[in-house]
């Protein structure tokens, strides 16, 4: 999904009677949102001891107690049946279809990503590669990424879940990734929408559906964690974005903000407190047919902060106290083809900066060799020296990378990271790490015997590790020291190229 590029008119008079009416309605919505939050907590407590059966990590809501409790939960959503009266004929249509997930809750960070079927290129897998690229194990356990497939085509929804389960099996099974979709009855009849702001009928339908998609996703995410971050399916993230956001929130001098901006574009990178989502979603549902989502968000700020008796300058100042901006931006829009058919979206965040494609280290002198052919200037030598990343053509079984030390070394630790934020699919798969001790007796002692500690490899090497999710790292047993060489060995053919963005040999 892609943002509307237009911006609210900052000079709009704060005395407009429609805005005063909005203010009164928002206050009422805020009250109902707080009441709803308490009711939802009660309902979810009653669900606490119930589990959802799992079948190949795909979670579907079954009949029985869970279905009945979710029906009760949907009936308490903030006046959805008032703003979407067509739902009254299908009371269960607000129950999300959870296609993939483990029901993870209690995390610090919830990332929401709406996605639709695109006529041109899909960016979803590359977006998730970027978001998952350098998350630490603790960050992975403290995050939920919700992919909301905003389509009612069951076959397509299932194909997205299967695609993500294939590309991110570990994260799908752990509960880090969730895939949800709406009921076939969720969307209203879009043929009767009023054309406004000079937009075509197709554009009005597109932005109206977007507003409903954001609202549905927010209502689903509200009980998942502490903070909710709105993203899109065609973005790239800065390395370390997760810890950066958490640190920024902790260090804020005030707690009066309504949302934080980690990108200046549209609705990308906006962080909300999860407890505020019911009120925000209700406001969006009130006016989902009237304006684009970023305009509606600005109107929430107006009714919360602006004094109708003061001028626009004071209004903008007060709104600025409720939305705080972090620089440099942590998320960049990269999709060229909009989810609106025929529209090219060239928006770029000028505050995003340049993303580092490799990590440099000072490594000990070594003679380097490899059976892999490098691409252009991305040589193994430049990568080892911290000048570039290594990019090799498609590996096959028995391909290798060899680091030979002119003088035997006591190497305590190693780290090899494959892929980078732009080419995260170019991993080393089914590849081992092995060392060559200078003393043959070491190999005999550690590899031979009735209960060997390690597995041997040809040429006198001892296997000490392997690549997992594109990374190989570990310590080297003191019994093996000193070593004369370290080798990466590929054990099966790959469909992808290979990229090493980090090489670190610690003495």
mmCIF file of N, CA, C and O in Angstrom, residues 61-136:
data_model
loop_
_atom_site.group_PDB
_atom_site.id
_atom_site.type_symbol
_atom_site.label_atom_id
_atom_site.label_comp_id
_atom_site.label_asym_id
_atom_site.label_seq_id
_atom_site.Cartn_x
_atom_site.Cartn_y
_atom_site.Cartn_z
ATOM 1 N N UNK A 61 -8.966 -19.822 13.092
ATOM 2 C CA UNK A 61 -9.872 -19.730 14.218
ATOM 3 C C UNK A 61 -10.890 -20.855 14.137
ATOM 4 O O UNK A 61 -11.667 -20.929 13.186
ATOM 5 N N UNK A 62 -10.920 -21.778 15.118
ATOM 6 C CA UNK A 62 -11.853 -22.904 15.054
ATOM 7 C C UNK A 62 -13.204 -22.544 15.632
ATOM 8 O O UNK A 62 -13.385 -21.512 16.271
ATOM 9 N N UNK A 63 -14.164 -23.451 15.411
ATOM 10 C CA UNK A 63 -15.458 -23.300 16.064
ATOM 11 C C UNK A 63 -15.275 -23.609 17.546
ATOM 12 O O UNK A 63 -14.308 -24.217 17.966
ATOM 13 N N UNK A 64 -16.219 -23.210 18.372
ATOM 14 C CA UNK A 64 -16.134 -23.527 19.785
ATOM 15 C C UNK A 64 -15.906 -22.303 20.634
ATOM 16 O O UNK A 64 -16.220 -21.180 20.236
ATOM 17 N N UNK A 65 -15.326 -22.498 21.850
ATOM 18 C CA UNK A 65 -15.178 -21.398 22.811
ATOM 19 C C UNK A 65 -14.413 -20.204 22.265
ATOM 20 O O UNK A 65 -14.785 -19.062 22.497
ATOM 21 N N UNK A 66 -13.315 -20.457 21.532
ATOM 22 C CA UNK A 66 -12.519 -19.336 21.032
ATOM 23 C C UNK A 66 -13.325 -18.518 20.038
ATOM 24 O O UNK A 66 -13.326 -17.286 20.070
ATOM 25 N N UNK A 67 -14.049 -19.189 19.152
ATOM 26 C CA UNK A 67 -14.856 -18.477 18.165
ATOM 27 C C UNK A 67 -15.922 -17.630 18.859
ATOM 28 O O UNK A 67 -16.161 -16.485 18.490
ATOM 29 N N UNK A 68 -16.556 -18.199 19.903
ATOM 30 C CA UNK A 68 -17.592 -17.452 20.611
ATOM 31 C C UNK A 68 -17.004 -16.242 21.323
ATOM 32 O O UNK A 68 -17.593 -15.164 21.333
ATOM 33 N N UNK A 69 -15.810 -16.412 21.921
ATOM 34 C CA UNK A 69 -15.202 -15.283 22.612
ATOM 35 C C UNK A 69 -14.766 -14.205 21.637
ATOM 36 O O UNK A 69 -14.864 -13.013 21.926
ATOM 37 N N UNK A 70 -14.279 -14.609 20.462
ATOM 38 C CA UNK A 70 -13.901 -13.613 19.471
ATOM 39 C C UNK A 70 -15.130 -12.898 18.928
ATOM 40 O O UNK A 70 -15.074 -11.724 18.576
ATOM 41 N N UNK A 71 -16.241 -13.593 18.855
ATOM 42 C CA UNK A 71 -17.480 -12.936 18.446
ATOM 43 C C UNK A 71 -17.873 -11.882 19.464
ATOM 44 O O UNK A 71 -18.316 -10.786 19.120
ATOM 45 N N UNK A 72 -17.717 -12.215 20.752
ATOM 46 C CA UNK A 72 -18.004 -11.245 21.802
ATOM 47 C C UNK A 72 -17.070 -10.057 21.690
ATOM 48 O O UNK A 72 -17.477 -8.900 21.797
ATOM 49 N N UNK A 73 -15.777 -10.346 21.402
ATOM 50 C CA UNK A 73 -14.807 -9.262 21.264
ATOM 51 C C UNK A 73 -15.185 -8.357 20.093
ATOM 52 O O UNK A 73 -15.144 -7.134 20.201
ATOM 53 N N UNK A 74 -15.576 -8.969 18.963
ATOM 54 C CA UNK A 74 -15.908 -8.152 17.787
ATOM 55 C C UNK A 74 -17.140 -7.294 18.046
ATOM 56 O O UNK A 74 -17.262 -6.190 17.514
ATOM 57 N N UNK A 75 -18.048 -7.782 18.876
ATOM 58 C CA UNK A 75 -19.254 -7.007 19.141
ATOM 59 C C UNK A 75 -18.955 -5.773 19.979
ATOM 60 O O UNK A 75 -19.774 -4.861 20.052
ATOM 61 N N UNK A 76 -17.766 -5.731 20.602
ATOM 62 C CA UNK A 76 -17.425 -4.595 21.447
ATOM 63 C C UNK A 76 -16.452 -3.633 20.763
ATOM 64 O O UNK A 76 -15.937 -2.725 21.395
ATOM 65 N N UNK A 77 -16.151 -3.870 19.511
ATOM 66 C CA UNK A 77 -15.287 -2.936 18.803
ATOM 67 C C UNK A 77 -15.977 -1.579 18.729
ATOM 68 O O UNK A 77 -17.201 -1.497 18.707
ATOM 69 N N UNK A 78 -15.178 -0.500 18.646
ATOM 70 C CA UNK A 78 -15.719 0.855 18.841
ATOM 71 C C UNK A 78 -16.709 1.303 17.775
ATOM 72 O O UNK A 78 -16.334 1.916 16.780
ATOM 73 N N UNK A 79 -17.981 0.987 17.994
ATOM 74 C CA UNK A 79 -19.059 1.490 17.141
ATOM 75 C C UNK A 79 -18.855 1.181 15.663
ATOM 76 O O UNK A 79 -19.310 1.936 14.801
ATOM 77 N N UNK A 80 -18.182 0.092 15.353
ATOM 78 C CA UNK A 80 -17.935 -0.241 13.952
ATOM 79 C C UNK A 80 -19.241 -0.428 13.193
ATOM 80 O O UNK A 80 -19.343 -0.083 12.018
ATOM 81 N N UNK A 81 -20.247 -0.978 13.872
ATOM 82 C CA UNK A 81 -21.520 -1.215 13.191
ATOM 83 C C UNK A 81 -22.259 0.096 12.911
ATOM 84 O O UNK A 81 -23.134 0.140 12.046
ATOM 85 N N UNK A 82 -21.922 1.155 13.632
ATOM 86 C CA UNK A 82 -22.510 2.459 13.359
ATOM 87 C C UNK A 82 -21.912 3.067 12.100
ATOM 88 O O UNK A 82 -22.616 3.623 11.259
ATOM 89 N N UNK A 83 -20.585 2.953 11.950
ATOM 90 C CA UNK A 83 -19.902 3.554 10.796
ATOM 91 C C UNK A 83 -19.916 2.632 9.579
ATOM 92 O O UNK A 83 -19.765 3.100 8.446
ATOM 93 N N UNK A 84 -20.065 1.324 9.826
ATOM 94 C CA UNK A 84 -20.124 0.342 8.740
ATOM 95 C C UNK A 84 -21.402 -0.477 8.904
ATOM 96 O O UNK A 84 -21.373 -1.654 9.281
ATOM 97 N N UNK A 85 -22.547 0.113 8.631
ATOM 98 C CA UNK A 85 -23.829 -0.556 8.917
ATOM 99 C C UNK A 85 -24.031 -1.859 8.165
ATOM 100 O O UNK A 85 -24.821 -2.704 8.603
ATOM 101 N N UNK A 86 -23.317 -2.049 7.046
ATOM 102 C CA UNK A 86 -23.476 -3.300 6.303
ATOM 103 C C UNK A 86 -23.003 -4.502 7.120
ATOM 104 O O UNK A 86 -23.381 -5.642 6.837
ATOM 105 N N UNK A 87 -22.180 -4.251 8.163
ATOM 106 C CA UNK A 87 -21.679 -5.349 8.980
ATOM 107 C C UNK A 87 -22.761 -5.973 9.849
ATOM 108 O O UNK A 87 -22.578 -7.080 10.372
ATOM 109 N N UNK A 88 -23.861 -5.280 10.043
ATOM 110 C CA UNK A 88 -24.915 -5.795 10.917
ATOM 111 C C UNK A 88 -25.514 -7.087 10.378
ATOM 112 O O UNK A 88 -26.033 -7.906 11.133
ATOM 113 N N UNK A 89 -25.432 -7.263 9.065
ATOM 114 C CA UNK A 89 -25.961 -8.489 8.474
ATOM 115 C C UNK A 89 -25.015 -9.674 8.663
ATOM 116 O O UNK A 89 -25.396 -10.823 8.438
ATOM 117 N N UNK A 90 -23.766 -9.367 9.079
ATOM 118 C CA UNK A 90 -22.762 -10.419 9.266
ATOM 119 C C UNK A 90 -21.986 -10.096 10.540
ATOM 120 O O UNK A 90 -20.862 -9.568 10.483
ATOM 121 N N UNK A 91 -22.537 -10.387 11.704
ATOM 122 C CA UNK A 91 -21.929 -9.980 12.983
ATOM 123 C C UNK A 91 -20.497 -10.481 13.189
ATOM 124 O O UNK A 91 -19.727 -9.860 13.910
ATOM 125 N N UNK A 92 -20.131 -11.606 12.549
ATOM 126 C CA UNK A 92 -18.787 -12.155 12.725
ATOM 127 C C UNK A 92 -17.768 -11.571 11.751
ATOM 128 O O UNK A 92 -16.619 -12.006 11.721
ATOM 129 N N UNK A 93 -18.166 -10.597 10.955
ATOM 130 C CA UNK A 93 -17.280 -10.113 9.895
ATOM 131 C C UNK A 93 -16.124 -9.268 10.406
ATOM 132 O O UNK A 93 -15.247 -8.890 9.632
ATOM 133 N N UNK A 94 -16.103 -8.945 11.693
ATOM 134 C CA UNK A 94 -14.961 -8.231 12.270
ATOM 135 C C UNK A 94 -13.955 -9.184 12.905
ATOM 136 O O UNK A 94 -12.942 -8.741 13.439
ATOM 137 N N UNK A 95 -14.236 -10.475 12.865
ATOM 138 C CA UNK A 95 -13.278 -11.448 13.387
ATOM 139 C C UNK A 95 -12.175 -11.645 12.357
ATOM 140 O O UNK A 95 -12.444 -11.995 11.207
ATOM 141 N N UNK A 96 -10.916 -11.432 12.723
ATOM 142 C CA UNK A 96 -9.832 -11.597 11.749
ATOM 143 C C UNK A 96 -9.609 -13.057 11.410
ATOM 144 O O UNK A 96 -9.763 -13.945 12.254
ATOM 145 N N UNK A 97 -9.255 -13.307 10.178
ATOM 146 C CA UNK A 97 -8.874 -14.640 9.736
ATOM 147 C C UNK A 97 -7.370 -14.772 9.934
ATOM 148 O O UNK A 97 -6.586 -14.224 9.166
ATOM 149 N N UNK A 98 -6.963 -15.456 11.001
ATOM 150 C CA UNK A 98 -5.536 -15.605 11.313
ATOM 151 C C UNK A 98 -5.010 -16.801 10.536
ATOM 152 O O UNK A 98 -5.265 -17.951 10.882
ATOM 153 N N UNK A 99 -4.262 -16.522 9.477
ATOM 154 C CA UNK A 99 -3.785 -17.571 8.583
ATOM 155 C C UNK A 99 -2.466 -18.150 9.057
ATOM 156 O O UNK A 99 -2.188 -19.332 8.891
ATOM 157 N N UNK A 100 -1.637 -17.309 9.660
ATOM 158 C CA UNK A 100 -0.318 -17.735 10.133
ATOM 159 C C UNK A 100 -0.013 -16.988 11.417
ATOM 160 O O UNK A 100 -0.170 -15.768 11.477
ATOM 161 N N UNK A 101 0.393 -17.701 12.455
ATOM 162 C CA UNK A 101 0.725 -17.020 13.700
ATOM 163 C C UNK A 101 0.615 -17.942 14.886
ATOM 164 O O UNK A 101 0.003 -19.013 14.814
ATOM 165 N N UNK A 102 1.207 -17.519 15.989
ATOM 166 C CA UNK A 102 1.193 -18.286 17.225
ATOM 167 C C UNK A 102 0.507 -17.528 18.360
ATOM 168 O O UNK A 102 0.617 -17.922 19.517
ATOM 169 N N UNK A 103 -0.169 -16.429 18.044
ATOM 170 C CA UNK A 103 -0.884 -15.690 19.068
ATOM 171 C C UNK A 103 0.013 -14.956 20.038
ATOM 172 O O UNK A 103 -0.351 -14.756 21.197
ATOM 173 N N UNK A 104 1.184 -14.520 19.593
ATOM 174 C CA UNK A 104 2.127 -13.852 20.495
ATOM 175 C C UNK A 104 1.571 -12.522 20.989
ATOM 176 O O UNK A 104 1.041 -11.730 20.215
ATOM 177 N N UNK A 105 1.714 -12.256 22.288
ATOM 178 C CA UNK A 105 1.317 -10.982 22.894
ATOM 179 C C UNK A 105 2.370 -10.584 23.919
ATOM 180 O O UNK A 105 3.321 -11.325 24.186
ATOM 181 N N UNK A 106 2.180 -9.397 24.505
ATOM 182 C CA UNK A 106 3.060 -8.949 25.577
ATOM 183 C C UNK A 106 4.419 -8.448 25.126
ATOM 184 O O UNK A 106 5.340 -8.331 25.934
ATOM 185 N N UNK A 107 4.553 -8.109 23.843
ATOM 186 C CA UNK A 107 5.835 -7.622 23.331
ATOM 187 C C UNK A 107 5.903 -6.098 23.456
ATOM 188 O O UNK A 107 4.901 -5.437 23.717
ATOM 189 N N UNK A 108 7.086 -5.555 23.263
ATOM 190 C CA UNK A 108 7.241 -4.104 23.282
ATOM 191 C C UNK A 108 6.825 -3.472 21.965
ATOM 192 O O UNK A 108 6.223 -2.405 21.929
ATOM 193 N N UNK A 109 7.148 -4.157 20.852
ATOM 194 C CA UNK A 109 7.002 -3.546 19.536
ATOM 195 C C UNK A 109 6.110 -4.392 18.636
ATOM 196 O O UNK A 109 6.362 -5.587 18.439
ATOM 197 N N UNK A 110 5.061 -3.767 18.112
ATOM 198 C CA UNK A 110 4.182 -4.403 17.132
ATOM 199 C C UNK A 110 4.304 -3.626 15.827
ATOM 200 O O UNK A 110 4.066 -2.419 15.796
ATOM 201 N N UNK A 111 4.693 -4.298 14.764
ATOM 202 C CA UNK A 111 4.834 -3.667 13.451
ATOM 203 C C UNK A 111 3.669 -4.108 12.582
ATOM 204 O O UNK A 111 3.452 -5.317 12.392
ATOM 205 N N UNK A 112 2.910 -3.157 12.048
ATOM 206 C CA UNK A 112 1.765 -3.460 11.208
ATOM 207 C C UNK A 112 2.037 -3.159 9.752
ATOM 208 O O UNK A 112 2.414 -2.033 9.406
ATOM 209 N N UNK A 113 1.844 -4.157 8.884
ATOM 210 C CA UNK A 113 2.130 -4.006 7.454
ATOM 211 C C UNK A 113 0.917 -4.444 6.647
ATOM 212 O O UNK A 113 0.655 -5.649 6.501
ATOM 213 N N UNK A 114 0.131 -3.508 6.104
ATOM 214 C CA UNK A 114 -0.932 -3.905 5.184
ATOM 215 C C UNK A 114 -0.353 -4.195 3.806
ATOM 216 O O UNK A 114 0.601 -3.546 3.366
ATOM 217 N N UNK A 115 -0.905 -5.173 3.124
ATOM 218 C CA UNK A 115 -0.431 -5.495 1.777
ATOM 219 C C UNK A 115 -1.611 -5.934 0.929
ATOM 220 O O UNK A 115 -2.607 -6.452 1.444
ATOM 221 N N UNK A 116 -1.525 -5.703 -0.381
ATOM 222 C CA UNK A 116 -2.571 -6.096 -1.323
ATOM 223 C C UNK A 116 -1.931 -6.753 -2.530
ATOM 224 O O UNK A 116 -0.712 -6.709 -2.714
ATOM 225 N N UNK A 117 -2.761 -7.357 -3.352
ATOM 226 C CA UNK A 117 -2.285 -7.958 -4.591
ATOM 227 C C UNK A 117 -1.944 -6.834 -5.563
ATOM 228 O O UNK A 117 -2.782 -6.000 -5.897
ATOM 229 N N UNK A 118 -0.713 -6.796 -6.009
ATOM 230 C CA UNK A 118 -0.259 -5.744 -6.913
ATOM 231 C C UNK A 118 -0.225 -6.266 -8.342
ATOM 232 O O UNK A 118 0.105 -7.425 -8.582
ATOM 233 N N UNK A 119 -0.547 -5.385 -9.292
ATOM 234 C CA UNK A 119 -0.507 -5.766 -10.704
ATOM 235 C C UNK A 119 0.930 -5.903 -11.195
ATOM 236 O O UNK A 119 1.221 -6.693 -12.079
ATOM 237 N N UNK A 120 1.808 -5.109 -10.607
ATOM 238 C CA UNK A 120 3.213 -5.138 -11.027
ATOM 239 C C UNK A 120 4.031 -5.923 -10.010
ATOM 240 O O UNK A 120 3.721 -7.046 -9.666
ATOM 241 N N UNK A 121 5.063 -5.298 -9.475
ATOM 242 C CA UNK A 121 6.016 -5.953 -8.590
ATOM 243 C C UNK A 121 5.535 -5.989 -7.147
ATOM 244 O O UNK A 121 4.965 -5.029 -6.641
ATOM 245 N N UNK A 122 5.791 -7.109 -6.455
ATOM 246 C CA UNK A 122 5.535 -7.208 -5.016
ATOM 247 C C UNK A 122 6.842 -6.973 -4.265
ATOM 248 O O UNK A 122 7.888 -7.509 -4.638
ATOM 249 N N UNK A 123 6.760 -6.186 -3.210
ATOM 250 C CA UNK A 123 7.949 -5.835 -2.442
ATOM 251 C C UNK A 123 7.952 -6.477 -1.052
ATOM 252 O O UNK A 123 8.843 -6.223 -0.256
ATOM 253 N N UNK A 124 6.950 -7.300 -0.747
ATOM 254 C CA UNK A 124 6.744 -7.746 0.630
ATOM 255 C C UNK A 124 7.932 -8.539 1.184
ATOM 256 O O UNK A 124 8.381 -8.289 2.316
ATOM 257 N N UNK A 125 8.441 -9.490 0.435
ATOM 258 C CA UNK A 125 9.538 -10.317 0.939
ATOM 259 C C UNK A 125 10.786 -9.475 1.195
ATOM 260 O O UNK A 125 11.453 -9.626 2.229
ATOM 261 N N UNK A 126 11.107 -8.571 0.281
ATOM 262 C CA UNK A 126 12.279 -7.717 0.486
ATOM 263 C C UNK A 126 12.080 -6.774 1.662
ATOM 264 O O UNK A 126 13.021 -6.469 2.398
ATOM 265 N N UNK A 127 10.840 -6.318 1.876
ATOM 266 C CA UNK A 127 10.555 -5.472 3.037
ATOM 267 C C UNK A 127 10.801 -6.239 4.329
ATOM 268 O O UNK A 127 11.444 -5.733 5.264
ATOM 269 N N UNK A 128 10.312 -7.474 4.398
ATOM 270 C CA UNK A 128 10.525 -8.284 5.599
ATOM 271 C C UNK A 128 11.993 -8.645 5.768
ATOM 272 O O UNK A 128 12.506 -8.690 6.889
ATOM 273 N N UNK A 129 12.693 -8.911 4.674
ATOM 274 C CA UNK A 129 14.134 -9.154 4.762
ATOM 275 C C UNK A 129 14.835 -7.972 5.422
ATOM 276 O O UNK A 129 15.715 -8.142 6.267
ATOM 277 N N UNK A 130 14.432 -6.774 5.029
ATOM 278 C CA UNK A 130 15.038 -5.570 5.595
ATOM 279 C C UNK A 130 14.721 -5.440 7.078
ATOM 280 O O UNK A 130 15.605 -5.118 7.890
ATOM 281 N N UNK A 131 13.475 -5.689 7.468
ATOM 282 C CA UNK A 131 13.075 -5.550 8.871
ATOM 283 C C UNK A 131 13.725 -6.602 9.761
ATOM 284 O O UNK A 131 14.014 -6.346 10.939
ATOM 285 N N UNK A 132 13.971 -7.792 9.217
ATOM 286 C CA UNK A 132 14.512 -8.888 10.013
ATOM 287 C C UNK A 132 16.026 -8.971 9.963
ATOM 288 O O UNK A 132 16.628 -9.735 10.721
ATOM 289 N N UNK A 133 16.636 -8.175 9.103
ATOM 290 C CA UNK A 133 18.045 -8.339 8.751
ATOM 291 C C UNK A 133 18.961 -8.447 9.962
ATOM 292 O O UNK A 133 19.735 -9.392 10.097
ATOM 293 N N UNK A 134 18.903 -7.499 10.882
ATOM 294 C CA UNK A 134 19.858 -7.516 11.994
ATOM 295 C C UNK A 134 19.180 -7.532 13.361
ATOM 296 O O UNK A 134 19.773 -7.098 14.359
ATOM 297 N N UNK A 135 17.932 -8.028 13.423
ATOM 298 C CA UNK A 135 17.283 -8.152 14.719
ATOM 299 C C UNK A 135 18.018 -9.191 15.568
ATOM 300 O O UNK A 135 18.282 -10.301 15.112
ATOM 301 N N UNK A 136 18.319 -8.834 16.800
ATOM 302 C CA UNK A 136 18.977 -9.768 17.716
ATOM 303 C C UNK A 136 17.954 -10.793 18.203
ATOM 304 O O UNK A 136 16.741 -10.589 18.070
#
